[in-house]
mmCIF file of C-alpha atoms and ligand atoms in Angstrom:
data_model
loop_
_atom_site.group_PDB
_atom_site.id
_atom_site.type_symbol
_atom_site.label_atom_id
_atom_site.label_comp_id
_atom_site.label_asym_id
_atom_site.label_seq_id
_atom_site.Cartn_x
_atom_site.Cartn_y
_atom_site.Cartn_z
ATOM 1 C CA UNK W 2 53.611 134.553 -1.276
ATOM 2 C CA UNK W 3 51.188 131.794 -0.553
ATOM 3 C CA UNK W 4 49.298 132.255 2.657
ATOM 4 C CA UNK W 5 50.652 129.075 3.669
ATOM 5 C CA UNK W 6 54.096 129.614 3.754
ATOM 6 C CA UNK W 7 56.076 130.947 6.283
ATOM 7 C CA UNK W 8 59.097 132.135 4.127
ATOM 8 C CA UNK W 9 60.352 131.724 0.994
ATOM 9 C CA UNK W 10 63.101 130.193 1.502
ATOM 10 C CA UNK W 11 64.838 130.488 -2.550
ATOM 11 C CA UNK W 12 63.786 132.353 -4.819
ATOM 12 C CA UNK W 13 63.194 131.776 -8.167
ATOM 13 C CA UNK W 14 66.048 134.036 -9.686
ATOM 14 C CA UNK W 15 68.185 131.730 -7.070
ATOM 15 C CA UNK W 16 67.280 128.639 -8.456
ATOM 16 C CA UNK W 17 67.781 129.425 -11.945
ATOM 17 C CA UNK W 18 71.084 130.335 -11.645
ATOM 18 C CA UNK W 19 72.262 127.287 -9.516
ATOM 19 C CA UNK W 20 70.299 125.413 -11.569
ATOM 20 C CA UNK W 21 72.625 126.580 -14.501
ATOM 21 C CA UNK W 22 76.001 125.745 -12.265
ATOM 22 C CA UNK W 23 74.552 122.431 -12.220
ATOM 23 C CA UNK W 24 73.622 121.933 -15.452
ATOM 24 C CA UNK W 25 77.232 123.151 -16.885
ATOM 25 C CA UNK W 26 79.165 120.377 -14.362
ATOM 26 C CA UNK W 27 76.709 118.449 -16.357
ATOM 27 C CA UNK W 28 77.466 119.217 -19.683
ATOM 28 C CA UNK W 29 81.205 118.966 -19.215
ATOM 29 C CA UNK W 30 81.035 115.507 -16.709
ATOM 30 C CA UNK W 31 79.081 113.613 -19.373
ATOM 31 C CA UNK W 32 80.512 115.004 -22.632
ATOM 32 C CA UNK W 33 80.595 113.124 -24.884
ATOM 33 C CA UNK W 34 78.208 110.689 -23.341
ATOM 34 C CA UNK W 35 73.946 110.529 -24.342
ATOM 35 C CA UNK W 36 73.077 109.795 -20.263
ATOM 36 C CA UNK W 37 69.180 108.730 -19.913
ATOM 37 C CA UNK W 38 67.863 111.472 -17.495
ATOM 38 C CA UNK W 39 65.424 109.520 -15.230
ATOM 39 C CA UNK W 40 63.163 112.122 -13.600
ATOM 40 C CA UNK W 41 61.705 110.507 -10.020
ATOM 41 C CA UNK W 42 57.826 111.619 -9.910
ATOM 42 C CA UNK W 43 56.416 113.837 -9.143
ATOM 43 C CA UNK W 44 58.624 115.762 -7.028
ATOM 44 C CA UNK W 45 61.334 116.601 -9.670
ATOM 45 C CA UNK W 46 59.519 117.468 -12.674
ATOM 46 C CA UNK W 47 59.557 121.375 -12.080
ATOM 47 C CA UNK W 48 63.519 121.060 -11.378
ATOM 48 C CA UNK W 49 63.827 118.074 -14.197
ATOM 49 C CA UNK W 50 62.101 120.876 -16.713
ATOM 50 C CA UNK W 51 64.388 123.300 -16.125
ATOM 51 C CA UNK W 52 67.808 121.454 -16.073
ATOM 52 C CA UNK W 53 66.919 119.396 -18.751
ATOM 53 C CA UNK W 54 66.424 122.831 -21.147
ATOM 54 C CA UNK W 55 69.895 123.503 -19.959
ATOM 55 C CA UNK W 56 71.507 120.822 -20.774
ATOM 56 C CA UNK W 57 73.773 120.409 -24.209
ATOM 57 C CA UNK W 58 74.539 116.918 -24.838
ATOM 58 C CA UNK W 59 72.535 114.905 -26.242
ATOM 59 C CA UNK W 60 70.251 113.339 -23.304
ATOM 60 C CA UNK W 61 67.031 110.519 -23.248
ATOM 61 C CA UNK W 62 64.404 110.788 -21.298
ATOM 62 C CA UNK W 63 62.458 108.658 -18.639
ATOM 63 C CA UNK W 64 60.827 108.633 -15.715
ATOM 64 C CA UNK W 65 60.225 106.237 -12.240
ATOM 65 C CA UNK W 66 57.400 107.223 -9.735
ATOM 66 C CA UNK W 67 57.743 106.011 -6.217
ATOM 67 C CA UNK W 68 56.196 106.898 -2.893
ATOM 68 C CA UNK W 69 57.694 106.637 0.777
ATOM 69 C CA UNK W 70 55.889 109.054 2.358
ATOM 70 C CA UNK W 71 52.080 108.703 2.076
ATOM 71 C CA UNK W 72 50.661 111.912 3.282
ATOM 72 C CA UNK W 73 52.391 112.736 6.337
ATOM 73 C CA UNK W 74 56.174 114.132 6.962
ATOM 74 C CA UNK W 75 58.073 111.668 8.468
ATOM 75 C CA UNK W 76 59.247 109.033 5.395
ATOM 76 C CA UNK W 77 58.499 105.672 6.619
ATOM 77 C CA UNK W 78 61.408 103.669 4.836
ATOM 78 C CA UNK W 79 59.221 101.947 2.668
ATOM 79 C CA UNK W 80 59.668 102.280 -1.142
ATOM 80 C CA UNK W 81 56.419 101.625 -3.337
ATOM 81 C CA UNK W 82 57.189 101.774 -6.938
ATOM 82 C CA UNK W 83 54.230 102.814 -9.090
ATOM 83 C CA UNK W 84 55.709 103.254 -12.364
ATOM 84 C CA UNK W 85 58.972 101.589 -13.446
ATOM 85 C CA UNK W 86 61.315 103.145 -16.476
ATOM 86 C CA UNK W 87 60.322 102.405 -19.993
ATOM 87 C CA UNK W 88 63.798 101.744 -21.601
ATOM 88 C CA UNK W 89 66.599 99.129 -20.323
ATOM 89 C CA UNK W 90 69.285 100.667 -18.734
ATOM 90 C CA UNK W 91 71.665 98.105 -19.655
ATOM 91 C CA UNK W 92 75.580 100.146 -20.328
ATOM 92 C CA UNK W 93 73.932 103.428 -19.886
ATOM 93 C CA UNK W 94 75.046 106.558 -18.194
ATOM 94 C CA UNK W 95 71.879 106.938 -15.749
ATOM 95 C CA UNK W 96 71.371 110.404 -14.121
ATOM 96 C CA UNK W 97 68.804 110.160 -11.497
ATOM 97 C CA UNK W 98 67.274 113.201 -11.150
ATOM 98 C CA UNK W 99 65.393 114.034 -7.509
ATOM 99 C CA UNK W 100 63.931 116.894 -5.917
ATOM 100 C CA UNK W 101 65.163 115.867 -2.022
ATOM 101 C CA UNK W 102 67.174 113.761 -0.200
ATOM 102 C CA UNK W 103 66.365 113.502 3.164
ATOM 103 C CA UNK W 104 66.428 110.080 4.808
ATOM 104 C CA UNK W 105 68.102 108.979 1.839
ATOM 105 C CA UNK W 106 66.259 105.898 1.859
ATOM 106 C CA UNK W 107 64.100 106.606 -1.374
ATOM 107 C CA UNK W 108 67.303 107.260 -3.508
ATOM 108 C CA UNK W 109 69.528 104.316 -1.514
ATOM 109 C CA UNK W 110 67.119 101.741 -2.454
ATOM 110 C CA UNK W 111 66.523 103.143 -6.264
ATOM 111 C CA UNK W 112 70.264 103.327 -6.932
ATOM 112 C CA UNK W 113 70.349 99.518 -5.786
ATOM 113 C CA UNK W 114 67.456 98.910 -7.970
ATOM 114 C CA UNK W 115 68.740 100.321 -11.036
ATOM 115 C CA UNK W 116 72.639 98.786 -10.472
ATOM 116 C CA UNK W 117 70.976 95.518 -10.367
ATOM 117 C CA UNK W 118 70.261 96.214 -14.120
ATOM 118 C CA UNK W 119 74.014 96.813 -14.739
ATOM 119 C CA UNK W 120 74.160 99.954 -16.071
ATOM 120 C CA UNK W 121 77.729 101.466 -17.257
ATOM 121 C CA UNK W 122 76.998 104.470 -14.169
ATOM 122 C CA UNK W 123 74.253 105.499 -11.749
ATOM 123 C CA UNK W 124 74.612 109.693 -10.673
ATOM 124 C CA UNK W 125 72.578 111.531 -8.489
ATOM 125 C CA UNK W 126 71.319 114.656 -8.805
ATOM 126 C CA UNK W 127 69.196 116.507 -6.151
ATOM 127 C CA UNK W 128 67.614 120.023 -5.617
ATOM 128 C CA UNK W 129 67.671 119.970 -1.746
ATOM 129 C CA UNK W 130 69.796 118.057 0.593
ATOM 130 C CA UNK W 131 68.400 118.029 4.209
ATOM 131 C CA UNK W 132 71.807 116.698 5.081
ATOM 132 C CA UNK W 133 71.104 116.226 8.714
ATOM 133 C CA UNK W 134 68.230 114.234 8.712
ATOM 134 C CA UNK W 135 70.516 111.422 6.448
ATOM 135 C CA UNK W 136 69.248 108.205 7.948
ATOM 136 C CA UNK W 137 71.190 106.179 5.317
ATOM 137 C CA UNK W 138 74.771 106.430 4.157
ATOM 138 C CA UNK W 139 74.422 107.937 0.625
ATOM 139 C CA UNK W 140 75.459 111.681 -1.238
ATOM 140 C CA UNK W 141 73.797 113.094 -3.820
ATOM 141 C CA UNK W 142 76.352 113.621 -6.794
ATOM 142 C CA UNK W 143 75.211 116.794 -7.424
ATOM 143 C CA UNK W 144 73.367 118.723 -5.298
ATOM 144 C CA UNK W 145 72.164 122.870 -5.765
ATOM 145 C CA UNK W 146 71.275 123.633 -2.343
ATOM 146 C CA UNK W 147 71.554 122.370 1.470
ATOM 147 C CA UNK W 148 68.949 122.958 3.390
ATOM 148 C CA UNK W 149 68.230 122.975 7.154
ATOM 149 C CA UNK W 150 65.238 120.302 8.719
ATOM 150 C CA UNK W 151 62.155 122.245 7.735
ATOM 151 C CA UNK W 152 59.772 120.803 5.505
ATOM 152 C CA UNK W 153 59.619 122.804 1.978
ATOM 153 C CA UNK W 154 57.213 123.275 -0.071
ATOM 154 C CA UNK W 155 56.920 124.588 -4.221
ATOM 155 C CA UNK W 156 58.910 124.005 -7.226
ATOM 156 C CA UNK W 157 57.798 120.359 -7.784
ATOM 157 C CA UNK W 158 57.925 119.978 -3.975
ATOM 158 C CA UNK W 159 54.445 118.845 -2.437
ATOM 159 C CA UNK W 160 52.416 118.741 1.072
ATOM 160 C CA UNK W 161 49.526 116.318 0.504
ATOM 161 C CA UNK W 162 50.256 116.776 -3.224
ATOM 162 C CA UNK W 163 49.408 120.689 -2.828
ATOM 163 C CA UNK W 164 51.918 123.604 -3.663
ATOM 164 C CA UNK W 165 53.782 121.726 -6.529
ATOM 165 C CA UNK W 166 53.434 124.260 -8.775
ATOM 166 C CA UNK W 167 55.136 127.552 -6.961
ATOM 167 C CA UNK W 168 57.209 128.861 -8.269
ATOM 168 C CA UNK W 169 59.591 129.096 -5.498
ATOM 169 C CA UNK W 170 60.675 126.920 -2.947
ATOM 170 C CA UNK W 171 59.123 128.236 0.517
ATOM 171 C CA UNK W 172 58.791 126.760 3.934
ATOM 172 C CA UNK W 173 55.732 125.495 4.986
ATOM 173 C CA UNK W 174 53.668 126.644 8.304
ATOM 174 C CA UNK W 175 53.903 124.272 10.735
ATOM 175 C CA UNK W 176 50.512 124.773 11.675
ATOM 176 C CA UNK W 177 48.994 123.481 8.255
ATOM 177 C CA UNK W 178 50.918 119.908 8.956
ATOM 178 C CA UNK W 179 49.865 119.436 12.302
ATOM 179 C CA UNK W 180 46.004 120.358 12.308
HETATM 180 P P1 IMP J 148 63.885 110.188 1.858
HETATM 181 O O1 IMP J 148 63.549 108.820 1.347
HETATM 182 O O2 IMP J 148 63.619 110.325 3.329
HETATM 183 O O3 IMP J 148 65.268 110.666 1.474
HETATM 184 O O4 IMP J 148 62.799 111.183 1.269
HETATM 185 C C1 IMP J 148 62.802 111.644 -0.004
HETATM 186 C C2 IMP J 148 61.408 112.067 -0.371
HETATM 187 O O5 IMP J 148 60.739 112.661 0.732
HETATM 188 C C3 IMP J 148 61.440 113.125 -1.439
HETATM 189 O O6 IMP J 148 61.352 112.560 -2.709
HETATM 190 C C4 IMP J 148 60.216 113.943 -1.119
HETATM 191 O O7 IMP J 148 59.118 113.412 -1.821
HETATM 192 C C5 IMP J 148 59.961 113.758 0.341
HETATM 193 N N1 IMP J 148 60.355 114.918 1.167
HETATM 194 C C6 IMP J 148 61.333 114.971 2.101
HETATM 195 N N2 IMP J 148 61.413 116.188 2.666
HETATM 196 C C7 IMP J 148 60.467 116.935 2.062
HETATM 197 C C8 IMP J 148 60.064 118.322 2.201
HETATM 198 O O8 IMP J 148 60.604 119.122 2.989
HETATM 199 N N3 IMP J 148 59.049 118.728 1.385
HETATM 200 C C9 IMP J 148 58.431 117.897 0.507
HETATM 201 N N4 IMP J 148 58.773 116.611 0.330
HETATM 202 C C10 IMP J 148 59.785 116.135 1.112
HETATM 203 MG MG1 MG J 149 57.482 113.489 -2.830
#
């Protein structure tokens, strides 16, 4: 375990195999269907990786970045988008993928972004719901794991853009935020 972390807080054996319930609501909600997968960066793209290898209907693939949070842990309600999808979404079946929802303001304002483009449906799907920090009225569609108020690191999931790539998801020391 990294020296930062004070617990791991899922393993990776857990996520895999929630990961999998997810993906087969997936595959049998959107039969039928070729959804464009739009992967939020960078957060998701550990969790996007692995559902999108699970998934058996045909699928298309793009990605948004945004940033609320700057560097700190607190989201600040204001949405910057960097990077904006390549393809119109016009009459497509859009899966957001995310790695949290906390406030719920990043994915709030994105889903009224993209239903401004009139797509035929706009889905969520999240790795972590801090459900009782919601700020905003809005659920995830799908969601593999509720989490308490403790800020997680690992599996896509930064601090200052560190820890992205561990493999689990563990939760941070408090100390390392507020030095
Ligand atoms: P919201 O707009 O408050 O719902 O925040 C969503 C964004 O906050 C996510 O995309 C993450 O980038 C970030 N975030 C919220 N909680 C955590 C956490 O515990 N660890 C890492 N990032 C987090
Ligand atoms: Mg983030």
């Amino acid at each position: 375990m990294h020296h930062d972390c004070e617990r791991i807080l899922l393993t990776q054996e857990q996520i895999e195999n929630r990961v999998q319930e997810i993906a087969d609501r997936l595959n049998a909600d959107y039969a039928g269907k070729t959804p464009l997968v739009v992967g939020i960066l960078k957060g998701s793209i550990v969790f996007y990786g692995d559902l999108i290898r699970k998934l058996d209907i045909p699928v298309e693939l793009d990605f948004m970045a945004v940033s609320s949070y700057g560097s700190g842990t607190v989201s600040s309600g204001m949405l910057k988008m960097k990077k904006d999808l390549d393809r119109d979404i016009k009459g497509r079946d859009v899966i957001i993928v995310e790695d949290i929802i906390d406030s719920g303001y990043t994915l709030a304002k994105l889903k009224k972004i993209l239903y401004e483009r009139q797509p035929a449906s706009v889905k969520i799907v999240v790795l972590l719901d801090k459900f009782e920090r919601r700020v905003v009225a809005i659920e995830p569609d799908y969601s593999c794991f509720d989490i308490e108020d403790e800020f997680v690191i690992g599996y896509g999931l930064d601090y200052d853009e560190k820890y992205r790539n561990l493999p689990y998801i563990g939760i941070l020391k408090p100390e390392v935020y507020s030095k």
